[in-house]
Coordinates of C-alpha atoms and ligand atoms in Angstrom, one line a residue:
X1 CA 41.9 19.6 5.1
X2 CA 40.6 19.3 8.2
X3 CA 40.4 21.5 11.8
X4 CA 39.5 18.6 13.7
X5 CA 41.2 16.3 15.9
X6 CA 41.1 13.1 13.7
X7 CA 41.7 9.2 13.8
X8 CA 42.1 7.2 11.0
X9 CA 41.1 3.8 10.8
X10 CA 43.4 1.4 8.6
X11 CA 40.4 -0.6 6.8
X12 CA 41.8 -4.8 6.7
X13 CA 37.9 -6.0 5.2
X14 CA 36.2 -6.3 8.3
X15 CA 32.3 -6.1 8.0
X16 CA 32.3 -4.4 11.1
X17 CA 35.0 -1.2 10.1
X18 CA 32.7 1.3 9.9
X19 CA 31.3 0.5 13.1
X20 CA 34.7 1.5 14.4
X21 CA 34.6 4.6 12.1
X22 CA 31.0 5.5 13.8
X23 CA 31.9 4.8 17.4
X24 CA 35.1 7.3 17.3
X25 CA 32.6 10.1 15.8
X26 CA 30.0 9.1 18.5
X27 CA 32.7 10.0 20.9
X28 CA 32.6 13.5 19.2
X29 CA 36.4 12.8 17.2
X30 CA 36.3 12.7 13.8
X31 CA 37.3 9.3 12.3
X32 CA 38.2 8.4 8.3
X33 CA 38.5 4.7 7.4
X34 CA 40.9 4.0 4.9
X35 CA 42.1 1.4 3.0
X36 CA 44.8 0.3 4.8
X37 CA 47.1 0.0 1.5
X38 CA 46.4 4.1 1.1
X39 CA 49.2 5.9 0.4
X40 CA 51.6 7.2 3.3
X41 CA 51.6 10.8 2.4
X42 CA 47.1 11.1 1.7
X43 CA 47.0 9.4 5.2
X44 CA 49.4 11.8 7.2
X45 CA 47.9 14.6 5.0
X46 CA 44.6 14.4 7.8
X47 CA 47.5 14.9 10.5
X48 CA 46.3 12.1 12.7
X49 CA 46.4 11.8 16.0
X50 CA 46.0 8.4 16.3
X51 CA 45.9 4.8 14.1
X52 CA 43.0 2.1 14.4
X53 CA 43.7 -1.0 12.9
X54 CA 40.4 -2.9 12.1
X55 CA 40.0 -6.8 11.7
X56 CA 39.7 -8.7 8.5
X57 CA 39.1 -11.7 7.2
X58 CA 42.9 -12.9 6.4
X59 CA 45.0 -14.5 8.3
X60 CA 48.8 -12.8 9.0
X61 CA 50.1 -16.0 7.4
X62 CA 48.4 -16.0 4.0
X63 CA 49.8 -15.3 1.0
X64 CA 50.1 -11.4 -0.3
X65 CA 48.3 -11.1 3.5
X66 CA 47.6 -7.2 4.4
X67 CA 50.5 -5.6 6.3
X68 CA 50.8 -2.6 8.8
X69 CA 52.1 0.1 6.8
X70 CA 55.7 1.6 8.2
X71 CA 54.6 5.1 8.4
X72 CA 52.2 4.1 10.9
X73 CA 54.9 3.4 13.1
X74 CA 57.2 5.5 12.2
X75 CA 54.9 8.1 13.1
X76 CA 54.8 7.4 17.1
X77 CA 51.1 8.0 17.5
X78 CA 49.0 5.8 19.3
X79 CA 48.1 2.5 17.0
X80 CA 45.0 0.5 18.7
X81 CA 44.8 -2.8 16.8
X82 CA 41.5 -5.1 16.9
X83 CA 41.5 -8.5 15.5
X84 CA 43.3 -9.0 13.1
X85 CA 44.9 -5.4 13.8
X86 CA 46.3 -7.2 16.8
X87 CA 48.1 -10.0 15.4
X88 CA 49.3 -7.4 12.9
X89 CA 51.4 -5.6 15.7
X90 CA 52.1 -8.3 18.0
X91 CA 54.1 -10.4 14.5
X92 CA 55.3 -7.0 13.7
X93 CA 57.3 -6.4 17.2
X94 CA 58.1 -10.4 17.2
X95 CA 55.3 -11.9 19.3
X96 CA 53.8 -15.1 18.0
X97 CA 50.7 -14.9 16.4
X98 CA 48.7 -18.9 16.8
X99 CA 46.9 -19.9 13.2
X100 CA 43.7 -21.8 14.0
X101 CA 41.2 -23.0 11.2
X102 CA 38.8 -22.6 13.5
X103 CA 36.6 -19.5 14.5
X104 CA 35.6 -18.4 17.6
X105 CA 32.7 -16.5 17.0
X106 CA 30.3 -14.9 19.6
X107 CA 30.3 -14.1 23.1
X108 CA 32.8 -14.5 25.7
X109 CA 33.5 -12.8 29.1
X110 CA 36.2 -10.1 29.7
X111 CA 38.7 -10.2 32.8
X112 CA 40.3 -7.3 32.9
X113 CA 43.4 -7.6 34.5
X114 CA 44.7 -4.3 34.9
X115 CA 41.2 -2.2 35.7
X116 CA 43.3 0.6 36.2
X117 CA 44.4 1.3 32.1
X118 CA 43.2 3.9 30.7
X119 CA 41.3 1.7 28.0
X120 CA 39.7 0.5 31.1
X121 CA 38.3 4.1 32.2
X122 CA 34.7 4.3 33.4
X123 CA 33.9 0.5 32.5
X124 CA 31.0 -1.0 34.7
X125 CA 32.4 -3.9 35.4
X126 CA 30.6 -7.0 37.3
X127 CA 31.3 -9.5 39.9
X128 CA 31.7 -13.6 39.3
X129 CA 28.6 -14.2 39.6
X130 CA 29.4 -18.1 41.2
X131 CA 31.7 -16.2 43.1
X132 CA 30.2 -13.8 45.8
X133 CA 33.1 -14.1 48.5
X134 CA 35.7 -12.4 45.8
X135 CA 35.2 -8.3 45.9
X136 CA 36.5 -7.7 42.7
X137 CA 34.4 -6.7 39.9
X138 CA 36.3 -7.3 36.4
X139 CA 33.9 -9.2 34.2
X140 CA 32.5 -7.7 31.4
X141 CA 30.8 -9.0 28.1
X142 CA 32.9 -8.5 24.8
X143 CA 32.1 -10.3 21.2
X144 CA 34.4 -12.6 19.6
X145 CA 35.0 -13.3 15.9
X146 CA 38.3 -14.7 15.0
X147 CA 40.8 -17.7 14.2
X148 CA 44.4 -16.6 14.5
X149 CA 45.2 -15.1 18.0
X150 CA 48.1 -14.0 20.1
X151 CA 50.1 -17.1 22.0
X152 CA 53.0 -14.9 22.7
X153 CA 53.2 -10.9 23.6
X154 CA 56.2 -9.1 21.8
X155 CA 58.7 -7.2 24.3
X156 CA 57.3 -4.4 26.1
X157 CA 53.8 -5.3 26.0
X158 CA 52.0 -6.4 28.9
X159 CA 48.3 -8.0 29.0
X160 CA 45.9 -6.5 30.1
X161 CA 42.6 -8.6 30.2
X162 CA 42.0 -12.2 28.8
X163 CA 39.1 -14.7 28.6
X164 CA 38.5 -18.4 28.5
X165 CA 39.8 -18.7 25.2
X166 CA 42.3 -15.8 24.6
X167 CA 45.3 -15.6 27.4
X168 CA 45.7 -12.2 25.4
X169 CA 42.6 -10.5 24.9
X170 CA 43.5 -7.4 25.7
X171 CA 47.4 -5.7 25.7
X172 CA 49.4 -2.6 25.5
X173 CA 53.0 -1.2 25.3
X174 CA 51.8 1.3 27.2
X175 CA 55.2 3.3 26.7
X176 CA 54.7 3.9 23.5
X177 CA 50.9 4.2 23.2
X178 CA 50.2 0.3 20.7
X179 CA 47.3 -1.3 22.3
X180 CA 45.6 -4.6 21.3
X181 CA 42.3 -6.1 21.4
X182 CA 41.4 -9.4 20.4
X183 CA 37.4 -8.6 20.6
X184 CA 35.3 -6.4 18.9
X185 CA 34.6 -3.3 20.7
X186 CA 33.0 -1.6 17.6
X187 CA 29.9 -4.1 17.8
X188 CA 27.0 -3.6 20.3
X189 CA 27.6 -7.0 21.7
X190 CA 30.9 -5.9 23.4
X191 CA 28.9 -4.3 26.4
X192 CA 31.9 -1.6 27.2
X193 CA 32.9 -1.7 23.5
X194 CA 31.8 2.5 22.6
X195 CA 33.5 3.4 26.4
X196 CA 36.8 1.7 25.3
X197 CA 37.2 3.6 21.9
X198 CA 36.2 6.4 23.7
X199 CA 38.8 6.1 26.6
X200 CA 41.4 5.2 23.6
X201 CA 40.4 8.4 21.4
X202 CA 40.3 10.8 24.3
X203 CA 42.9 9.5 26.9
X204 CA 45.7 7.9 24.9
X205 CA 45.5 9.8 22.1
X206 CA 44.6 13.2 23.6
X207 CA 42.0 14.2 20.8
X208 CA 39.0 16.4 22.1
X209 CA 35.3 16.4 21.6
X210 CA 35.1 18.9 18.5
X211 CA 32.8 16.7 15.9
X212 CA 29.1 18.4 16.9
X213 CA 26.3 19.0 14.0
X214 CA 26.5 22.6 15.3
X215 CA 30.2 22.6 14.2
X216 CA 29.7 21.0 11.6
X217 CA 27.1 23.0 9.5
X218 CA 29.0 25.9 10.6
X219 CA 31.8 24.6 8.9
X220 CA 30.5 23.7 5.6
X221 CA 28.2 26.8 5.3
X222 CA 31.6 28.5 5.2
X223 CA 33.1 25.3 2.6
X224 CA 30.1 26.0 1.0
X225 CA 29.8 29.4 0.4
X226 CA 33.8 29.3 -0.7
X227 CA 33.4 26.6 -3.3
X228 CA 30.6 28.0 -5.1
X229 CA 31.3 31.7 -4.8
X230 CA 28.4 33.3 -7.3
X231 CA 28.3 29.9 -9.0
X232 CA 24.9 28.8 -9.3
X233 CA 23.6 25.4 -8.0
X234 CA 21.3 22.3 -8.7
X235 CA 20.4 19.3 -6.5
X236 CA 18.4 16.3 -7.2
X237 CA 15.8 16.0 -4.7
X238 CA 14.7 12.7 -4.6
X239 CA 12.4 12.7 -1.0
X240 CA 14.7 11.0 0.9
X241 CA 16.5 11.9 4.2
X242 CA 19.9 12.7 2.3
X243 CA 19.2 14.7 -0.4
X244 CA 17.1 17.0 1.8
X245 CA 19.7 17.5 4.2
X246 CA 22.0 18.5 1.7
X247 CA 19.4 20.5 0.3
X248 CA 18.4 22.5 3.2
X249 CA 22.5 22.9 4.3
X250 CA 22.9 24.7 1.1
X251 CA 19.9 26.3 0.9
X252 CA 21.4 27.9 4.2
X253 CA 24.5 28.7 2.7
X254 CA 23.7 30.2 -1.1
X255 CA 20.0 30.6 0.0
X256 CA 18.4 31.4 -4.0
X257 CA 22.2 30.4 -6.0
X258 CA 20.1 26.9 -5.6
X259 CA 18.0 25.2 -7.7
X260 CA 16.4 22.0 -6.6
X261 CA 15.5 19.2 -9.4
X262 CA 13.2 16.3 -8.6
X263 CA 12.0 14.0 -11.0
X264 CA 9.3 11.9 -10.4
X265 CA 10.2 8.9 -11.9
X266 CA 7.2 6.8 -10.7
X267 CA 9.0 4.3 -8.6
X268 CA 8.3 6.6 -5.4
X269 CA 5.8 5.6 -2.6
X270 CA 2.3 6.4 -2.6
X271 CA 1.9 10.6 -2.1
X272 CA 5.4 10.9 -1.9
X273 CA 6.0 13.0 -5.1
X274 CA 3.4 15.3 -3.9
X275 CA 4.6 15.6 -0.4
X276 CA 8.1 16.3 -1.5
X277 CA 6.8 19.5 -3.6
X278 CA 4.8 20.6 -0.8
X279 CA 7.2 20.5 2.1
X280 CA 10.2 22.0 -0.1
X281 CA 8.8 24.4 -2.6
X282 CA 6.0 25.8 0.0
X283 CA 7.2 24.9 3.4
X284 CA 11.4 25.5 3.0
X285 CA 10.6 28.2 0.1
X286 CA 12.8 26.7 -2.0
X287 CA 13.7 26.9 -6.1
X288 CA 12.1 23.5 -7.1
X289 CA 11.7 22.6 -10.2
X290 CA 9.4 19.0 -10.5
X291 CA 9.7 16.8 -14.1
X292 CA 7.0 14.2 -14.0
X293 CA 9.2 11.4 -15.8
X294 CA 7.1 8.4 -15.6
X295 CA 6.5 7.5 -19.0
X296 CA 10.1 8.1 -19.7
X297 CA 10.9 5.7 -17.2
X298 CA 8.4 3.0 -17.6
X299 CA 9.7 3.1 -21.7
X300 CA 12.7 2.7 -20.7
X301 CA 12.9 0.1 -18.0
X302 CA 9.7 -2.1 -20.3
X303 CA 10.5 -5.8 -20.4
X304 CA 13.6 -5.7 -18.1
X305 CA 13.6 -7.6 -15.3
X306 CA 17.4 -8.3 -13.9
X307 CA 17.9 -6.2 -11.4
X308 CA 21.5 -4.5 -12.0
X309 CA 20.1 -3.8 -15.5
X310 CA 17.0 -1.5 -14.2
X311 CA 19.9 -0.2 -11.6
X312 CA 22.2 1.4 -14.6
X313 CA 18.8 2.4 -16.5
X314 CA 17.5 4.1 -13.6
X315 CA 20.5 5.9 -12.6
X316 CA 21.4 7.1 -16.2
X317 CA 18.1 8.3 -17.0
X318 CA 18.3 10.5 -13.9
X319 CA 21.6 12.1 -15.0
X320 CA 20.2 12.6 -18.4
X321 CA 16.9 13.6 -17.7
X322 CA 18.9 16.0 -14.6
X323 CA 21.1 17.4 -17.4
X324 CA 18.5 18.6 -19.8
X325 CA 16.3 20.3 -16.8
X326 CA 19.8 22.1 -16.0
X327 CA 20.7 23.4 -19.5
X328 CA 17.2 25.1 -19.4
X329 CA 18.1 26.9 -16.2
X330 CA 20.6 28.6 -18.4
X331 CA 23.7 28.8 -16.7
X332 CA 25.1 26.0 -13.9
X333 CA 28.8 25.5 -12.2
X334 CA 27.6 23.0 -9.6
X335 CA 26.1 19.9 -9.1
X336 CA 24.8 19.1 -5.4
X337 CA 24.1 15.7 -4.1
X338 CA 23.5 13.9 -0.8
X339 CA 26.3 11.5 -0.9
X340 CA 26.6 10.2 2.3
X341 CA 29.9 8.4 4.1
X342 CA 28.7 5.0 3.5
X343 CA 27.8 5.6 0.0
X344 CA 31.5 6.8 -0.6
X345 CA 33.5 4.2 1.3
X346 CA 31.2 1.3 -0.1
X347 CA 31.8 2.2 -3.5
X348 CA 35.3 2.7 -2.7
X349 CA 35.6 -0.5 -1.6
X350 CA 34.5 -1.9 -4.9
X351 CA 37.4 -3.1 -6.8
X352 CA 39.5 -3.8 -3.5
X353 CA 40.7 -7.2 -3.4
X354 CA 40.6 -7.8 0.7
X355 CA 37.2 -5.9 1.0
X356 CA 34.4 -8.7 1.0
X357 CA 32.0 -6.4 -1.3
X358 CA 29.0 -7.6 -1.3
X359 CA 26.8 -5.0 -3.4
X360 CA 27.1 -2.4 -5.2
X361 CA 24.2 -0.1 -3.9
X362 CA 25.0 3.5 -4.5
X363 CA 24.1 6.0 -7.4
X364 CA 28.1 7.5 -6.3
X365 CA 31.1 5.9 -9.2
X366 CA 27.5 4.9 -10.8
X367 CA 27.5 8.2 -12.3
X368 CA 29.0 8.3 -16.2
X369 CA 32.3 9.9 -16.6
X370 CA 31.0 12.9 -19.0
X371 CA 29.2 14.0 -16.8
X372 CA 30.3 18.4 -16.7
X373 CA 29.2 19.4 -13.2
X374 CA 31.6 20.2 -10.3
X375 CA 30.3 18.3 -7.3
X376 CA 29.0 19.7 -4.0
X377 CA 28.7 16.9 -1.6
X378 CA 28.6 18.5 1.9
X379 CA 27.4 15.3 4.1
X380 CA 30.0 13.1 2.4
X381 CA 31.5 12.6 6.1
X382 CA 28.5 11.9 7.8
X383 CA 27.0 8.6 8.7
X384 CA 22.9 8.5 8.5
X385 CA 22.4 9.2 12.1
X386 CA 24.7 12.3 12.1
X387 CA 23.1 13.0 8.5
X388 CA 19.6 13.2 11.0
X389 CA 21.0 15.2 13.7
X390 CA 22.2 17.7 11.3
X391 CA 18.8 17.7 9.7
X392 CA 16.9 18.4 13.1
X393 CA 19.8 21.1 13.7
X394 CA 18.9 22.6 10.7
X395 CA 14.8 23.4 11.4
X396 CA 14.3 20.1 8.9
X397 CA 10.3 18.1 10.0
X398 CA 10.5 15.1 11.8
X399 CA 8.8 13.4 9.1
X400 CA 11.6 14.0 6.5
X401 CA 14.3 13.7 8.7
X402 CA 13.2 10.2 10.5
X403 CA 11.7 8.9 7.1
X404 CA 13.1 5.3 7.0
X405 CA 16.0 4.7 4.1
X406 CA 14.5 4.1 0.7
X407 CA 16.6 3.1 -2.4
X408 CA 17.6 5.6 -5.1
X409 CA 15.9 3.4 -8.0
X410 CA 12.5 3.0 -5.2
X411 CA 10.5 0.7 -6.3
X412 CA 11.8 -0.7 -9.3
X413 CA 14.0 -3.0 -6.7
X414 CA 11.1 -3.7 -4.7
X415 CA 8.7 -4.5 -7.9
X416 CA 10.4 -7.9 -9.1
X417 CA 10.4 -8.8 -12.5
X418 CA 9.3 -7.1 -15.3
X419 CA 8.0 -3.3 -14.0
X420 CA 4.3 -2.0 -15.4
X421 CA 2.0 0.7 -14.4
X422 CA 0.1 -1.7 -13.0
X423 CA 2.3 -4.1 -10.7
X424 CA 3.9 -0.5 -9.4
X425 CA 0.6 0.3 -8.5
X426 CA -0.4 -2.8 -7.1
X427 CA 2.7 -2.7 -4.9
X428 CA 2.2 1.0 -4.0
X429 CA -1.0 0.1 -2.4
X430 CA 0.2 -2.9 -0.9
X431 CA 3.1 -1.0 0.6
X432 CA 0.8 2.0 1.8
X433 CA -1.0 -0.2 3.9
X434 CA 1.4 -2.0 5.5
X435 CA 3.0 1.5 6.5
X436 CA -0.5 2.8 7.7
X437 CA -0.8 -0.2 9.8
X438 CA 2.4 0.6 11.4
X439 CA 1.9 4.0 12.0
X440 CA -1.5 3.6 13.5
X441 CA 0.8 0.7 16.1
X442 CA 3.1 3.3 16.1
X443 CA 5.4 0.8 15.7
X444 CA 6.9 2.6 12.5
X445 CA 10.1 4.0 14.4
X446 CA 10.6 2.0 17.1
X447 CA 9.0 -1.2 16.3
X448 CA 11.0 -1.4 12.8
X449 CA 14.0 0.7 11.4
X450 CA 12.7 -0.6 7.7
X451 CA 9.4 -1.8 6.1
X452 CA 8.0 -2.1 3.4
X453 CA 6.1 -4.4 1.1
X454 CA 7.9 -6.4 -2.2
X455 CA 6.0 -7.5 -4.8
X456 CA 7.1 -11.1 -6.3
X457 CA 6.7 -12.2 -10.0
X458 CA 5.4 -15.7 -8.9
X459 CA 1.6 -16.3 -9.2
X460 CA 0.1 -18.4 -7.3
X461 CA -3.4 -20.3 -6.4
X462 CA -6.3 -19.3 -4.3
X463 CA -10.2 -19.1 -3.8
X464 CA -12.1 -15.7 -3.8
X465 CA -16.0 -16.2 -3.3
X466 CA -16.4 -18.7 -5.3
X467 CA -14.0 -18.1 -7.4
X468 CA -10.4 -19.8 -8.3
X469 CA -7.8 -17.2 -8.1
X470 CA -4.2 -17.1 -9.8
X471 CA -2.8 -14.1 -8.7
X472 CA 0.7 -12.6 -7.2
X473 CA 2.3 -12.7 -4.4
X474 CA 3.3 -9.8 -1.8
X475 CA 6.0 -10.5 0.9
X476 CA 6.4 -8.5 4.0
X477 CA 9.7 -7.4 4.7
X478 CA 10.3 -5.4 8.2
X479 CA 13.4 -4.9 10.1
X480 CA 15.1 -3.6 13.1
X481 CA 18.7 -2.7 12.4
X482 CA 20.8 -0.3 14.2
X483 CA 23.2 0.6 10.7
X484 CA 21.4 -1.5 8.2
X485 CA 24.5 -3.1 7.7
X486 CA 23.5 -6.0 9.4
X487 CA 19.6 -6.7 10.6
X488 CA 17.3 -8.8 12.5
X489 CA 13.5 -9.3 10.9
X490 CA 11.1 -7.3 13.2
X491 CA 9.0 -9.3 15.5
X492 CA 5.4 -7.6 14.4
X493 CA 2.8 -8.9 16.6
X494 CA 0.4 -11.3 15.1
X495 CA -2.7 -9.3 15.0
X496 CA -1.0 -6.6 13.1
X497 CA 0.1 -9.0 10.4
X498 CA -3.2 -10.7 10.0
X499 CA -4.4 -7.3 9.9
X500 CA -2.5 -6.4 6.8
X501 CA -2.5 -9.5 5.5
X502 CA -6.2 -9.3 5.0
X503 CA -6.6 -6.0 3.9
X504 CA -4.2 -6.2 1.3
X505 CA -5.7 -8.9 0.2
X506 CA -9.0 -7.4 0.1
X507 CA -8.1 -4.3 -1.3
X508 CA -5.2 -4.5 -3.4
X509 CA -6.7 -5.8 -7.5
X510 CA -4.1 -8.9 -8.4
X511 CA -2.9 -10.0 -5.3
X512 CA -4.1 -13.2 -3.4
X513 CA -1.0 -14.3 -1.1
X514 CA 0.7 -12.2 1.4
X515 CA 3.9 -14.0 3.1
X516 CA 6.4 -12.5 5.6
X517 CA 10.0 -12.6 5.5
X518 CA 11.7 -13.8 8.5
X519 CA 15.2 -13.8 7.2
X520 CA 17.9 -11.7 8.9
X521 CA 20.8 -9.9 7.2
X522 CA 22.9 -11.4 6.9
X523 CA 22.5 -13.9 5.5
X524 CA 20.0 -12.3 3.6
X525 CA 19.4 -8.6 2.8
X526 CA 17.0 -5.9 3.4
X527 CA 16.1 -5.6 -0.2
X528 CA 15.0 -8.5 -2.5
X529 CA 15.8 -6.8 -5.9
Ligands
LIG601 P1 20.6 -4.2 1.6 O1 19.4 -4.6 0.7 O2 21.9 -4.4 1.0 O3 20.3 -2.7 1.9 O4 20.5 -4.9 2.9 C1 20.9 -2.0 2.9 C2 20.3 -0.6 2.9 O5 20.6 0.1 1.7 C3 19.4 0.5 1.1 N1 19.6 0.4 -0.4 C4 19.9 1.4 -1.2 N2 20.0 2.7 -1.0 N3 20.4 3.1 -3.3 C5 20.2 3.6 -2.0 O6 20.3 4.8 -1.9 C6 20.3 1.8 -3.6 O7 20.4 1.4 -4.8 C7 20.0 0.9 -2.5 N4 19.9 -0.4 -2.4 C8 19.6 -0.7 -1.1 C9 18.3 -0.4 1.6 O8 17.1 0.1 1.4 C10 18.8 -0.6 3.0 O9 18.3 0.5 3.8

């Protein structure tokens, strides 16, 4: 399966699990979440060498509540349980879990009791600040978000820190390697929070530092080149930062055995189809092959406006218009595609009962069953940032591999209501703007991880010249996000916004109102659909 050291991650329907997934492969260990009903033997199968249990959203006491698998135990590795994860191992070794109905959710200060814990390894920790006679320094900031928690430790267990509100916030049977955290130290907010899965990975589970992008495309050059053998190859380019990593990892691997697809389905950014054909055809040297789709598309998606619907008609059309560019190639075994990790384990996550689901973004389980490719799908582990690093590694521009995330069906999500030549147009424009605006700021990477203009099918009153104007309405939608899984709108400066504001207004035919979205996600999201 697998040469590296690896920790799985037993996934209870915390919105922050992947975090923990991320955090262990930031420490350079590669981590797997997995539903944590998964079957014993496809969990051992990755020979683990270590458990996390993530939080969730269930209480121990509920009905048909999640349980901590036996094999788990059974297996004597290390088990680190957050949240939830905790109150899973202190009921299983008879401590006694507290139900609350109410939520402590936030921030709270850390005393860690016993500073010397391995968990505890290389923490900066601070002095009571009201307190400047006592020496010790054992404060640290972690983030809360629970209602159940720990009243009573189960034999053998010891704590090991605690705050205001949690006696137990922190405890271990250090004999037998089952540590507890009632905080999240996946989340940002937990200052100490990437040291501790760190010091749990590496010092009480032993694994070492393998995961690198160097090893990594190493690796699957060799996966590569085994799976395909002579086979040859397609891959659907569609511009973004996936599809050309995947692209230029195989391209290393099979070098001409690949063929690269992109239709242009006219839902792209302004340039974008032409910049995609320049950078991979004439810059990487690459077999492309470009279909200008856009009628076929705009006949297709005429007169639909919910948003699921142009979803399915989008992605279909792709795999149908993909299939007939392939027959004409004459012979193809594979089917390349830039899944990435988060694409896999959100649509895995679908029909699970204790996942809180709350989209259904990705093209992957979207594609129809007859379809007769065998898939090649070398980034499938990776999260976007490791997805980036491998792109750099691999001689890839900054200017593909730092593009900011743009949906699979582009603009037809962005473009509300029904889509026409004409509103794409209007919201290409729009959007181009905005983005110049940005760069010139150069606020486009660090000022916002995602921006981009929507286009609203609401019209709406105003005065041109001398003129009455009824025309539609663009909203601005920017923000800064560290995994797009949850987001903050980006605080653009005033004179920037004005700035665009006017000149779309000025420039862009059929648009009178520009508005700015200041909603974060969640409760909102980064798309409007
Ligand atoms: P939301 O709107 O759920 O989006 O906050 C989170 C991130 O996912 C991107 N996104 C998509 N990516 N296909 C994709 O490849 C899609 O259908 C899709 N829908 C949303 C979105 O742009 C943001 O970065």
């Amino acid at each position: 399966m697998t040469a590296h050291d690896t920790i799985i991650i037993l996934d209870y329907g915390s919105q922050y699990s992947q975090l923990i997934a991320r955090r262990v492969r930031e420490a350079k260990v590669y981590s797997r979440l997995v539903s944590w009903s998964t079957p014993a033997a496809e969990v051992m199968a990755y020979q683990p060498k270590g458990f996390i249990l993530s939080g969730g959203p269930n209480s121990v006491y509920d009905d048909g509540a999640p349980t901590l698998p036996d094999y788990v135990i059974d297996s004597g590795l290390p088990v680190l349980g957050i949240c939830y994860g905790m109150q899973l191992l202190a009921r299983r070794f008879g401590g006694k879990v507290g139900y609350s109905q109410h939520r402590e959710y936030g921030p709270a200060i850390l005393t860690v009791d016993q500073t010397d814990d391995p968990l505890f390894r290389d923490w900066r920790l601070e002095n009571e600040p009201t307190n400047l006679q006592s020496p010790i320094s054992n404060l640290q900031q972690v983030w809360m978000s629970h209602g159940d928690k720990v009243e009573a430790l189960p034999s053998g267990f010891r704590p090991l820190a605690h705050s205001d509100n949690s006696p137990f916030a922190a405890a271990a049977d250090v004999a037998r390697g089952y540590y507890a955290v009632q905080f999240h130290p996946e989340v940002v907010h937990t200052t100490q929070g990437a040291q501790l899965l760190s010091n749990f990975v590496h010092h009480i589970c032993g694994c070492g530092a393998d995961w690198t992008p160097v090893n990594f495309i190493d690796e699957q050059v060799a996966l590569i080149r085994a799976q395909v053998g002579n086979g040859r190859v397609v891959l659907g380019l569609s511009g973004g930062v996936d599809s050309a990593v995947a692209a230029a990892l195989i391209h290393k691997a099979i070098g001409e055995q690949l063929t690269c697809i992109f239709v242009d389905h006219g839902l792209l950014r302004q340039n974008e189809a032409v910049q995609v054909v320049e950078t991979f055809q004439q810059e990487q040297g690459m077999n492309l092959i470009a279909v200008n789709a856009v009628e076929e598309y705009l006949e297709a998606l005429a007169g639909v406006t919910e948003p699921e619907q142009k979803r399915r008609i989008i992605g279909e059309k792709f795999v149908r218009i993909f299939e007939r560019e392939a027959d004409r190639l004459g012979q193809i075994d594979f089917l390349a595609q830039g899944t990435i990790y988060p694409d896999v384990i959100e649509s895995a996550g679908k029909g699970k009962k204790d996942a809180h689901v709350i989209k259904t973004h990705h093209n992957v389980g979207g594609l129809p069953d007859d379809i007769d490719f065998e898939l090649v799908e070398p980034l499938r582990e990776l999260f976007k940032d490791e997805v980036r690093t491998v792109g750099t590694a691999l001689g890839l521009p900054d200017s593909i591999v730092w593009r900011q995330p743009f949906p699979g069906p582009g603009l037809a999500i962005r473009c509300l209501g029904e889509i026409t030549w004409e509103r794409l147009e209007r919201l290409r424009l729009a959007d181009a703007i905005f983005v110049d605006e940005l760069r010139q700021a150069e606020m486009l990477r660090a000022g916002t991880q995602q921006s981009f203009a929507v286009l609203l099918p609401v019209k709406s009153v105003g005065v041109m010249g001398d003129g009455r104007t009824y025309q539609e309405v663009i909203a601005l939608r920017a923000v800064t996000t560290e995994d797009f899984m949850t987001a903050d709108w980006a605080r653009l400066p005033y004179d920037l916004l004005a700035k665009v504001s006017r000149r779309i207004v000025n420039e862009v035919a059929g648009v009178n109102r520009v508005v700015l979205d200041i909603t974060s996600k969640p409760p909102g999201t980064i798309e409007w659909e």
